[in-house]
Coordinates of C-alpha atoms in Angstrom, one line a residue:
Chain A
X216 CA 0.0 0.0 0.0
X217 CA 2.7 2.5 1.1
X218 CA 4.8 1.4 -1.8
X219 CA 2.0 1.9 -4.2
X220 CA 1.4 5.4 -2.9
X221 CA 5.1 6.2 -3.1
X222 CA 5.2 4.9 -6.7
X223 CA 2.1 7.0 -7.6
X224 CA 3.6 10.2 -6.2
X225 CA 6.9 9.6 -7.9
X226 CA 5.2 8.9 -11.3
X227 CA 3.2 12.1 -10.9
X228 CA 6.5 14.0 -10.3
X229 CA 8.7 12.3 -12.8
X230 CA 6.6 10.9 -15.7
X231 CA 6.5 14.3 -17.6
X232 CA 10.2 14.7 -17.2
X233 CA 10.9 11.1 -18.3
X234 CA 8.6 11.6 -21.3
X235 CA 10.3 14.9 -22.3
X236 CA 13.7 13.2 -22.0
X237 CA 12.6 10.2 -24.0
X238 CA 11.3 12.3 -26.9
X239 CA 14.6 14.2 -27.1
X240 CA 15.9 11.0 -28.7
X241 CA 13.0 10.6 -31.1
X242 CA 13.6 10.7 -34.8
X243 CA 10.2 12.3 -35.5
X244 CA 9.6 15.9 -36.2
X245 CA 6.7 16.2 -33.7
X246 CA 7.9 16.0 -30.1
X247 CA 5.1 13.7 -29.1
X248 CA 5.4 11.0 -31.8
X249 CA 8.0 8.3 -31.4
X250 CA 10.0 7.9 -34.6
X251 CA 12.8 5.6 -33.5
X252 CA 16.0 6.4 -31.6
X253 CA 18.2 9.2 -32.9
X254 CA 20.7 11.8 -31.8
X255 CA 19.6 14.2 -34.6
X256 CA 18.1 16.8 -32.3
X257 CA 21.3 17.1 -30.3
X258 CA 23.2 17.5 -33.6
X259 CA 20.6 20.1 -34.7
X260 CA 21.1 21.9 -31.4
X261 CA 24.9 22.0 -31.9
X262 CA 24.3 23.7 -35.3
X263 CA 21.8 26.3 -33.9
X264 CA 23.8 29.5 -33.1
X265 CA 20.9 31.2 -31.4
X266 CA 20.4 28.4 -29.0
X267 CA 24.1 28.0 -28.2
X268 CA 24.5 31.8 -27.7
X269 CA 21.5 31.8 -25.4
X270 CA 22.9 28.8 -23.5
X271 CA 26.3 30.4 -23.0
X272 CA 24.6 33.7 -21.9
X273 CA 22.5 31.8 -19.4
X274 CA 25.5 29.9 -17.9
X275 CA 27.5 33.1 -17.7
X276 CA 24.7 35.0 -16.0
X277 CA 24.0 32.1 -13.6
X278 CA 27.7 31.9 -12.6
X279 CA 28.0 35.7 -12.1
X280 CA 24.7 36.0 -10.3
X281 CA 25.6 33.1 -8.0
X282 CA 29.0 34.6 -7.1
X283 CA 27.4 38.0 -6.4
X284 CA 24.7 36.3 -4.3
X285 CA 27.3 34.4 -2.2
X286 CA 29.1 37.6 -1.4
X287 CA 26.0 39.7 -0.6
X288 CA 24.0 36.9 1.0
X289 CA 27.0 35.5 2.9
X290 CA 27.6 38.9 4.5
X291 CA 23.9 39.3 5.3
X292 CA 23.6 35.9 6.9
X293 CA 26.8 36.5 8.9
X294 CA 25.5 39.8 10.3
X295 CA 22.1 38.2 11.1
X296 CA 23.6 35.3 12.9
X297 CA 26.6 36.9 14.7
X298 CA 25.4 40.4 15.4
X299 CA 22.0 39.4 16.4
X300 CA 21.1 41.8 19.2
X301 CA 20.8 45.1 17.3
X302 CA 17.5 47.2 17.0
X303 CA 15.2 46.0 14.4
X304 CA 16.9 42.6 14.0
X305 CA 13.6 40.7 13.6
X306 CA 12.5 43.1 10.9
X307 CA 15.8 42.8 9.0
X308 CA 15.6 39.0 9.3
X309 CA 12.2 39.0 7.9
X310 CA 13.2 41.4 5.1
X311 CA 16.1 39.2 4.2
X312 CA 13.9 36.1 3.9
X313 CA 11.0 37.8 2.2
X314 CA 12.2 37.4 -1.5
X315 CA 11.8 33.6 -0.9
X316 CA 8.0 33.9 -0.7
X317 CA 7.5 37.1 -2.7
X318 CA 5.7 36.3 -6.1
X319 CA 8.3 36.4 -8.8
X320 CA 6.1 38.7 -10.9
X321 CA 6.2 41.3 -8.0
X322 CA 9.9 41.0 -7.7
X323 CA 10.4 41.3 -11.4
X324 CA 8.1 44.3 -11.8
X325 CA 9.7 46.2 -8.9
X326 CA 13.2 45.5 -10.1
X327 CA 12.2 46.7 -13.6
X328 CA 10.7 49.9 -12.1
X329 CA 13.9 50.4 -10.0
X330 CA 16.2 50.0 -13.0
X331 CA 14.1 52.4 -15.1
X332 CA 14.0 55.0 -12.4
X333 CA 17.7 54.6 -11.7
X334 CA 18.5 55.1 -15.4
X335 CA 16.5 58.2 -15.5
X336 CA 18.1 59.7 -12.4
X337 CA 21.7 58.6 -13.0
X338 CA 22.0 57.3 -16.5
X339 CA 22.9 53.9 -15.1
X340 CA 22.1 51.1 -16.0
X341 CA 22.2 52.0 -19.7
X342 CA 19.1 50.1 -20.9
X343 CA 18.1 46.6 -19.8
X344 CA 20.3 43.6 -20.6
X345 CA 22.7 41.1 -19.3
X346 CA 23.7 43.2 -16.3
X347 CA 20.2 43.9 -15.1
X348 CA 19.2 40.2 -15.4
X349 CA 22.4 39.3 -13.4
X350 CA 21.6 41.8 -10.7
X351 CA 18.0 40.6 -10.5
X352 CA 19.1 37.0 -10.2
X353 CA 21.8 37.9 -7.6
X354 CA 19.3 39.6 -5.5
X355 CA 17.0 36.6 -5.4
X356 CA 19.9 34.2 -4.8
X357 CA 21.3 36.4 -2.0
X358 CA 18.2 35.8 0.0
X359 CA 18.7 32.0 -0.2
X360 CA 22.4 32.2 0.6
X361 CA 21.7 34.4 3.6
X362 CA 19.2 31.9 5.0
X363 CA 21.7 29.0 4.5
X364 CA 24.6 30.9 6.0
X365 CA 22.6 32.1 8.9
X366 CA 21.3 28.6 9.7
X367 CA 24.8 27.2 9.5
X368 CA 26.3 29.8 11.8
X369 CA 23.5 29.5 14.3
X370 CA 24.0 25.8 14.3
X371 CA 27.7 26.0 14.8
X372 CA 27.3 28.5 17.7
X373 CA 30.1 30.6 19.0
X374 CA 32.0 27.8 20.8
X375 CA 34.6 27.2 18.2
X376 CA 35.2 30.9 17.7
X377 CA 35.5 31.4 21.4
X378 CA 38.0 28.6 21.5
X379 CA 40.1 30.2 18.7
X380 CA 40.1 33.5 20.5
X381 CA 41.1 31.8 23.7
X382 CA 44.1 30.3 21.9
X383 CA 45.2 33.8 20.9
X384 CA 43.6 34.4 17.5
X385 CA 42.7 38.0 16.5
X386 CA 39.1 38.5 15.2
X387 CA 40.4 38.5 11.7
X388 CA 42.3 35.2 12.3
X389 CA 39.2 33.6 13.9
X390 CA 37.3 34.4 10.7
X391 CA 40.0 33.2 8.4
X392 CA 41.0 30.0 10.2
X393 CA 37.7 28.9 11.8
X394 CA 34.5 30.6 10.6
X395 CA 35.3 30.7 6.9
X396 CA 36.5 27.1 6.5
X397 CA 33.4 25.8 8.4
X398 CA 31.2 28.0 6.3
X399 CA 32.7 27.0 3.0
X400 CA 30.4 24.0 2.3
X401 CA 27.3 26.2 3.0
X402 CA 28.7 28.9 0.7
X403 CA 29.3 26.4 -2.1
X404 CA 25.8 25.0 -1.6
X405 CA 24.3 28.5 -1.7
X406 CA 26.3 29.2 -4.9
X407 CA 24.8 26.0 -6.5
X408 CA 21.3 26.9 -5.4
X409 CA 21.6 30.5 -6.7
X410 CA 23.1 29.1 -10.0
X411 CA 20.1 26.8 -10.5
X412 CA 17.6 29.5 -9.6
X413 CA 19.2 31.8 -12.3
X414 CA 19.5 29.0 -14.9
X415 CA 15.8 28.2 -15.0
X416 CA 14.3 31.6 -14.5
X417 CA 11.9 33.0 -17.1
X418 CA 10.0 35.6 -15.1
X419 CA 12.7 37.8 -13.8
X420 CA 14.7 37.6 -17.0
X421 CA 11.6 38.6 -19.0
X422 CA 11.0 41.7 -16.8
X423 CA 14.6 42.9 -16.5
X424 CA 16.1 41.6 -19.8
X425 CA 16.3 43.6 -23.0
X426 CA 16.3 42.8 -26.7
X427 CA 20.0 42.0 -26.8
X428 CA 19.9 39.6 -23.9
X429 CA 17.7 36.5 -24.4
X430 CA 18.5 33.8 -21.9
X431 CA 17.9 30.1 -22.7
X432 CA 14.7 29.7 -20.7
X433 CA 13.3 32.8 -22.2
X434 CA 14.2 31.6 -25.7
X435 CA 12.7 28.2 -25.1
X436 CA 9.5 29.8 -23.8
X437 CA 9.2 32.1 -26.8
X438 CA 9.7 29.1 -29.2
X439 CA 6.7 27.3 -27.6
X440 CA 4.5 29.9 -29.3
X441 CA 5.7 28.8 -32.7
X442 CA 5.3 25.2 -31.7
X443 CA 7.5 22.8 -29.8
X444 CA 10.3 20.9 -31.5
X445 CA 12.3 17.9 -30.2
X446 CA 15.2 20.3 -30.3
X447 CA 13.8 22.0 -27.3
X448 CA 13.4 18.7 -25.6
X449 CA 17.1 18.0 -26.2
X450 CA 18.1 21.3 -24.8
X451 CA 15.8 20.9 -21.8
X452 CA 17.4 17.5 -21.1
X453 CA 20.9 19.1 -21.1
X454 CA 19.7 21.8 -18.7
X455 CA 18.2 19.2 -16.5
X456 CA 21.5 17.3 -16.3
X457 CA 23.5 20.5 -15.5
X458 CA 21.0 21.4 -12.7
X459 CA 21.0 17.8 -11.3
X460 CA 24.8 17.9 -11.3
X461 CA 25.1 21.3 -9.5
X462 CA 22.2 20.3 -7.2
X463 CA 23.9 17.0 -6.3
X464 CA 27.2 18.7 -5.5
X465 CA 25.4 21.3 -3.4
X466 CA 23.6 18.6 -1.5
X467 CA 26.8 16.6 -0.9
X468 CA 28.6 19.7 0.4
X469 CA 25.8 20.6 2.8
X470 CA 26.0 17.3 4.6
Chain B
X237 CA 51.4 32.6 39.1
X238 CA 48.8 33.6 41.6
X239 CA 45.2 34.4 40.8
X240 CA 43.2 36.8 43.0
X241 CA 39.6 37.5 42.3
X242 CA 38.3 40.7 44.0
X243 CA 34.6 41.5 44.5
X244 CA 33.5 40.2 41.2
X245 CA 29.9 41.1 40.3
X246 CA 27.8 40.0 37.4
X247 CA 24.1 40.2 36.7
X248 CA 22.1 38.9 33.7
X249 CA 19.2 41.3 33.5
X250 CA 17.8 41.4 37.1
X251 CA 19.3 38.1 38.0
X252 CA 22.6 38.2 39.8
X253 CA 24.9 35.4 38.8
X254 CA 28.0 36.4 40.9
X255 CA 27.7 38.6 44.0
X256 CA 30.9 40.3 45.1
X257 CA 32.7 37.1 44.8
X258 CA 36.3 37.0 46.1
X259 CA 38.7 34.1 45.8
X260 CA 42.5 33.7 46.0
X261 CA 44.3 30.7 44.5
X262 CA 47.8 29.7 45.4
X263 CA 50.3 29.1 42.5
X264 CA 50.7 25.6 41.1
X265 CA 47.6 24.3 42.8
X266 CA 44.7 22.2 41.6
X267 CA 41.5 24.1 42.6
X268 CA 38.0 22.8 42.1
X269 CA 35.0 25.2 42.0
X270 CA 32.1 23.1 43.1
X271 CA 28.5 24.1 42.8
X272 CA 25.1 23.1 41.5
X273 CA 23.4 24.5 38.4
X274 CA 22.8 28.2 38.8
X275 CA 25.5 28.6 41.4
X276 CA 27.5 30.9 39.0
X277 CA 30.4 28.5 38.6
X278 CA 30.3 28.5 34.8
X279 CA 29.8 32.3 34.7
X280 CA 32.9 32.7 36.9
X281 CA 35.0 30.6 34.5
X282 CA 33.8 32.5 31.4
X283 CA 34.6 35.8 33.1
X284 CA 38.1 34.7 33.9
X285 CA 38.6 33.5 30.3
X286 CA 37.1 36.7 29.0
X287 CA 34.0 35.5 27.2
X288 CA 31.8 37.4 29.6
X289 CA 32.5 40.8 31.1
X290 CA 31.9 41.4 34.8
X291 CA 29.9 44.3 36.0
X292 CA 32.4 45.1 38.7
X293 CA 35.5 43.6 40.3
X294 CA 39.0 42.8 39.4
X295 CA 40.8 39.6 38.2
X296 CA 44.4 39.9 39.4
X297 CA 46.8 37.6 37.6
X298 CA 50.3 38.1 39.0
X299 CA 49.5 41.6 40.1
X300 CA 48.0 42.6 36.8
X301 CA 44.2 43.2 36.3
X302 CA 43.3 41.1 33.3
X303 CA 39.6 42.0 33.4
X304 CA 39.9 44.7 30.6
X305 CA 41.8 42.4 28.2
X306 CA 40.1 40.4 25.4
X307 CA 40.3 36.6 25.6
X308 CA 43.2 36.3 23.2
X309 CA 45.5 38.6 25.3
X310 CA 44.8 36.8 28.6
X311 CA 47.6 34.4 29.7
X312 CA 45.1 31.7 30.7
X313 CA 43.8 28.9 28.5
X314 CA 40.5 27.1 28.6
X315 CA 39.5 23.5 28.2
X316 CA 35.8 23.4 27.1
X317 CA 33.3 20.9 28.4
X318 CA 32.5 19.8 24.9
X319 CA 36.2 20.2 24.0
X320 CA 35.5 22.6 21.1
X321 CA 38.0 20.9 18.8
X322 CA 38.2 22.3 15.3
X323 CA 36.5 19.7 13.2
X324 CA 38.2 20.8 9.9
X325 CA 41.7 20.5 11.3
X326 CA 43.8 17.5 12.1
X327 CA 44.8 16.6 15.7
X328 CA 48.3 18.0 15.0
X329 CA 46.8 21.3 13.7
X330 CA 44.4 21.6 16.5
X331 CA 47.2 21.4 19.0
X332 CA 49.4 23.7 16.9
X333 CA 46.6 26.3 16.6
X334 CA 47.7 28.5 19.5
X335 CA 51.4 28.1 18.7
X336 CA 50.8 29.3 15.1
X337 CA 48.9 32.3 16.3
X338 CA 51.8 33.2 18.5
X339 CA 54.3 32.5 15.8
X340 CA 56.1 29.9 17.9
X341 CA 55.0 26.8 16.0
X342 CA 57.4 23.9 16.1
X343 CA 56.3 20.4 15.0
X344 CA 58.5 18.9 17.8
X345 CA 56.6 20.8 20.4
X346 CA 53.3 19.4 19.1
X347 CA 54.7 15.9 19.1
X348 CA 56.0 16.4 22.6
X349 CA 52.4 17.5 23.7
X350 CA 50.9 14.4 22.0
X351 CA 53.3 12.2 23.9
X352 CA 52.5 14.0 27.1
X353 CA 48.8 13.1 26.8
X354 CA 49.5 9.6 25.4
X355 CA 48.4 10.1 21.9
X356 CA 51.7 9.9 20.0
X357 CA 51.3 9.1 16.3
X358 CA 47.7 10.3 16.0
X359 CA 48.8 13.6 14.3
X360 CA 46.9 13.3 11.1
X361 CA 43.6 12.1 12.5
X362 CA 40.5 14.3 12.5
X363 CA 38.7 14.9 15.8
X364 CA 35.7 12.9 14.5
X365 CA 37.9 9.9 14.2
X366 CA 38.8 9.8 17.9
X367 CA 37.0 8.4 20.9
X368 CA 35.6 10.7 23.5
X369 CA 38.6 10.1 25.8
X370 CA 41.1 10.8 23.0
X371 CA 39.2 14.0 22.1
X372 CA 39.4 15.1 25.7
X373 CA 43.2 14.6 25.7
X374 CA 43.6 16.5 22.5
X375 CA 41.7 19.4 24.0
X376 CA 44.0 19.2 27.0
X377 CA 47.1 19.2 24.9
X378 CA 45.8 22.1 22.8
X379 CA 45.1 24.2 26.0
X380 CA 48.6 23.4 27.4
X381 CA 50.5 24.1 24.2
X382 CA 51.5 27.6 25.0
X383 CA 52.4 26.7 28.6
X384 CA 49.7 28.9 30.2
X385 CA 50.3 29.7 33.9
X386 CA 46.6 29.1 34.5
X387 CA 44.4 26.4 32.9
X388 CA 40.6 26.7 33.2
X389 CA 38.7 23.4 32.9
X390 CA 35.0 23.4 32.4
X391 CA 33.5 20.1 33.6
X392 CA 36.5 18.3 32.1
X393 CA 35.2 14.8 32.9
X394 CA 31.5 15.3 32.5
X395 CA 31.4 14.0 28.9
X396 CA 33.2 10.8 29.6
X397 CA 31.9 7.3 30.5
X398 CA 31.9 6.5 34.2
X399 CA 34.6 3.9 33.7
X400 CA 36.9 6.4 32.0
X401 CA 36.3 9.2 34.5
X402 CA 38.5 7.9 37.4
X403 CA 41.5 7.1 35.2
X404 CA 41.2 10.5 33.3
X405 CA 40.9 12.3 36.6
X406 CA 44.2 10.8 37.8
X407 CA 45.7 11.7 34.5
X408 CA 44.6 15.4 35.0
X409 CA 46.2 15.3 38.4
X410 CA 49.5 13.9 37.0
X411 CA 49.6 16.6 34.2
X412 CA 48.9 19.3 36.7
X413 CA 51.9 18.1 38.8
X414 CA 54.2 17.6 35.8
X415 CA 53.5 21.0 34.1
X416 CA 53.3 23.1 37.3
X417 CA 50.2 24.8 35.8
X418 CA 47.5 26.1 38.2
X419 CA 44.4 24.2 37.3
X420 CA 41.0 25.8 38.0
X421 CA 38.3 23.2 37.4
X422 CA 34.6 23.8 37.5
X423 CA 32.5 20.8 38.4
X424 CA 29.1 19.8 39.9
X425 CA 30.4 16.4 41.0
X426 CA 31.4 16.3 44.7
X427 CA 33.5 13.1 44.4
X428 CA 35.4 14.6 41.5
X429 CA 36.2 17.8 43.4
X430 CA 37.1 16.1 46.7
X431 CA 39.1 13.4 44.9
X432 CA 41.3 15.6 42.6
X433 CA 41.7 19.1 44.0
X434 CA 44.1 20.6 46.6
X435 CA 41.5 23.2 47.4
X436 CA 37.8 23.1 46.9
X437 CA 35.6 26.3 46.7
X438 CA 31.9 25.6 47.1
X439 CA 29.8 28.2 45.2
X440 CA 26.3 29.0 46.3
X441 CA 24.1 31.7 45.1
X442 CA 26.9 33.6 43.4
X443 CA 29.2 33.6 46.5
X444 CA 31.9 31.4 47.8
X445 CA 30.3 29.5 50.6
X446 CA 33.5 27.9 51.7
X447 CA 37.1 27.4 50.5
X448 CA 39.5 24.8 51.9
X449 CA 41.2 21.5 51.5
X450 CA 38.8 18.6 50.6
X451 CA 39.1 16.9 54.0
X452 CA 38.4 20.1 55.8
X453 CA 35.4 21.2 53.8
X454 CA 33.9 17.8 54.2
X455 CA 34.6 17.3 57.9
X456 CA 34.1 20.9 59.0
X457 CA 31.4 22.4 56.6
X458 CA 30.9 26.1 57.3
X459 CA 27.2 26.3 56.3
X460 CA 24.2 24.0 56.1
X461 CA 24.4 24.2 52.3
X462 CA 28.0 23.0 52.3
X463 CA 27.2 20.2 54.7
X464 CA 24.3 18.9 52.6
X465 CA 26.0 19.5 49.2
X466 CA 29.1 17.4 50.1
X467 CA 27.4 14.1 50.8
X468 CA 24.7 13.1 53.3
X469 CA 24.5 15.2 56.5
X470 CA 22.1 15.2 59.5
X471 CA 21.2 18.7 60.6
X472 CA 20.5 18.8 64.3
X473 CA 19.6 22.3 65.4
X474 CA 22.6 24.4 64.4
X475 CA 24.9 21.5 63.9
X476 CA 25.8 19.0 61.2
X477 CA 26.6 15.4 61.8
X478 CA 27.9 13.0 59.1
X479 CA 26.0 9.6 59.0
X480 CA 29.3 7.7 59.3
X481 CA 30.0 9.4 62.6
X482 CA 27.0 7.8 64.3
X483 CA 27.5 4.5 65.9
X484 CA 24.8 1.9 66.1
X485 CA 24.6 -0.8 68.7
X486 CA 22.8 -2.4 71.6
X487 CA 24.3 0.1 74.0
X488 CA 24.1 3.8 73.3
X489 CA 22.5 7.0 74.4
X490 CA 19.7 7.7 71.9
X491 CA 17.0 5.1 71.3
X492 CA 15.6 5.0 67.8
X493 CA 14.0 2.6 65.3
X494 CA 14.9 1.9 61.7
X495 CA 12.5 3.2 59.0
X496 CA 14.4 2.1 55.9
X497 CA 17.7 0.7 54.8
X498 CA 19.2 1.9 51.5
X499 CA 22.1 0.2 49.8
X500 CA 24.8 2.5 48.6
X501 CA 27.4 -0.1 47.5
X502 CA 30.1 0.6 50.1
X503 CA 27.7 1.3 52.8
X504 CA 24.1 0.9 54.0
X505 CA 22.4 4.2 54.7
X506 CA 19.8 3.7 57.4
X507 CA 17.0 6.1 57.9
X508 CA 16.2 6.1 61.6
X509 CA 13.7 8.0 63.8
X510 CA 14.5 8.8 67.4
X511 CA 12.0 8.7 70.3
X512 CA 11.5 12.5 70.1
X513 CA 10.8 12.3 66.3
X514 CA 14.1 13.5 64.9
X515 CA 15.1 11.8 61.6
X516 CA 18.7 10.6 61.5
X517 CA 20.7 9.0 58.8
X518 CA 23.3 6.4 59.8
X519 CA 25.9 4.9 57.6
X520 CA 26.9 1.2 58.2
X521 CA 29.7 -0.8 56.4
X522 CA 28.0 -2.9 53.8
X523 CA 29.8 -6.1 54.9
X524 CA 27.0 -7.2 57.3
X525 CA 23.2 -7.2 56.7
X526 CA 21.5 -4.1 58.2
X527 CA 19.0 -4.3 61.1
X528 CA 15.5 -5.1 59.8
X529 CA 13.1 -2.3 59.2
X530 CA 11.1 -1.4 62.2
X531 CA 13.6 -2.8 64.7
X532 CA 14.7 -0.8 67.7
X533 CA 18.4 0.4 67.9
X534 CA 20.5 2.5 70.2
X535 CA 22.6 5.4 68.6
X536 CA 25.5 7.3 69.9
X537 CA 28.1 9.8 68.7
X538 CA 31.0 11.9 69.9
X539 CA 30.1 15.5 70.7
X540 CA 33.2 16.5 68.8
X541 CA 31.6 15.1 65.6
X542 CA 28.9 17.7 65.8
X543 CA 30.0 20.6 63.5
X544 CA 28.6 24.0 64.4
X545 CA 27.2 25.8 61.3
X546 CA 27.3 29.4 60.2
X547 CA 24.5 31.1 58.4

């Protein structure tokens, strides 16, 4: 009984993905007709400069946004966990975590308005494009990193930092030799999470992107209007594998 | 090295943890701070180490007040109850940590310390790969690495199995003698304090209730709290009388009957009631069976065994 329920739940979750993956290897032109096994759509993908360009752009934005998110979110999480007794701490804590539950449409729209207003007032950013998408993704990712870092630091407690100070370490040495090494797995996990969030985002990229900057998910989404092709399946499968890889590494590191 | 604590005061909110606590420790001694939970013993240790700041008072180490110094500049070292070993560093690097910060690292010194605590050859292990007893000894070696004149030990044996505790206690004692370091150990365990220390300070309500050699604080408790905290005690009016100082026999001066006999391993602890209704506990060697419950007995004791108590 429990096994049947488990199987049912897993089928519900994974059947669409499995179907999508299977049809990526179909020789037929329609992505829902099985035409025998073939690599042709992967080959077609390799010969499609628009797709490849969008893929490289997406990977670049994801890596940049994740790095920025780790720096900003790491600092935020550290302050929340280690300098916890200042005025308004609860409010700041809630503010840091809010982007996690905020509807993406709201986040996207507010970021767009901010970028437009900023450009009018200061001339920067010059139009919307790669940079604005990257900043939008970094801001969302930073919230996740802050939560992960704060949880890790609270879990560790101050004991080891006290011990290091007792053994003669300056505050900078405590951070470098104890806090940072113990935080590294969480930072790497946070990087992976922010990377994946950026890689599969359509909403924020649509709001904050410009004509010159079409990320892979946005391109895929726009192609759906013309009609899906098995080429998109193949691409989705590759994205899935990259996400799974980064996710698995992040999961391993957090343990 | 001598440590003199002068009128130390500390409150957490409205709750005082230490109340004008003063204490003087002779150099090269093994001192136990004994108290129950909430007695302020852990707070005292954390203030000496520098992790908490006192509201008032001075901590004089060799004539210098260390109270204004941050932990890293204090000449004392701390051994934490949960050991606080760095999980990402090897045993060797854990012990070397303080030496590296001071710029006096030598691999030979670390190996010497490992030998001192009987862990030679375990340099490259991670703390997680060690048993609890081995971790305890790494923590000890790490704290002793820079030859601190004063070592603070927070419940050093509490995390060990009962079987390991006695042997490790003796080991602490040996290391204290060998290194000439003053040991200040906090514990809630009377046996541990009485068995290991040269001097025992009993803390109660943020003050030192009594300071003295183990035999003295046990035999001549200054207050009712000390008398009852250090093992069983009968309180008769304003006096304390230890159960093992009461004789039981056919002849005696005080008639009583036995209510209950509790087995303590080495002794039987009899709960008796005298004719005038006073409850008395009497310790008997466990070799012979105790008198049956309800039987009449005669009790007697030397007047000298009655210890007058202060407030």
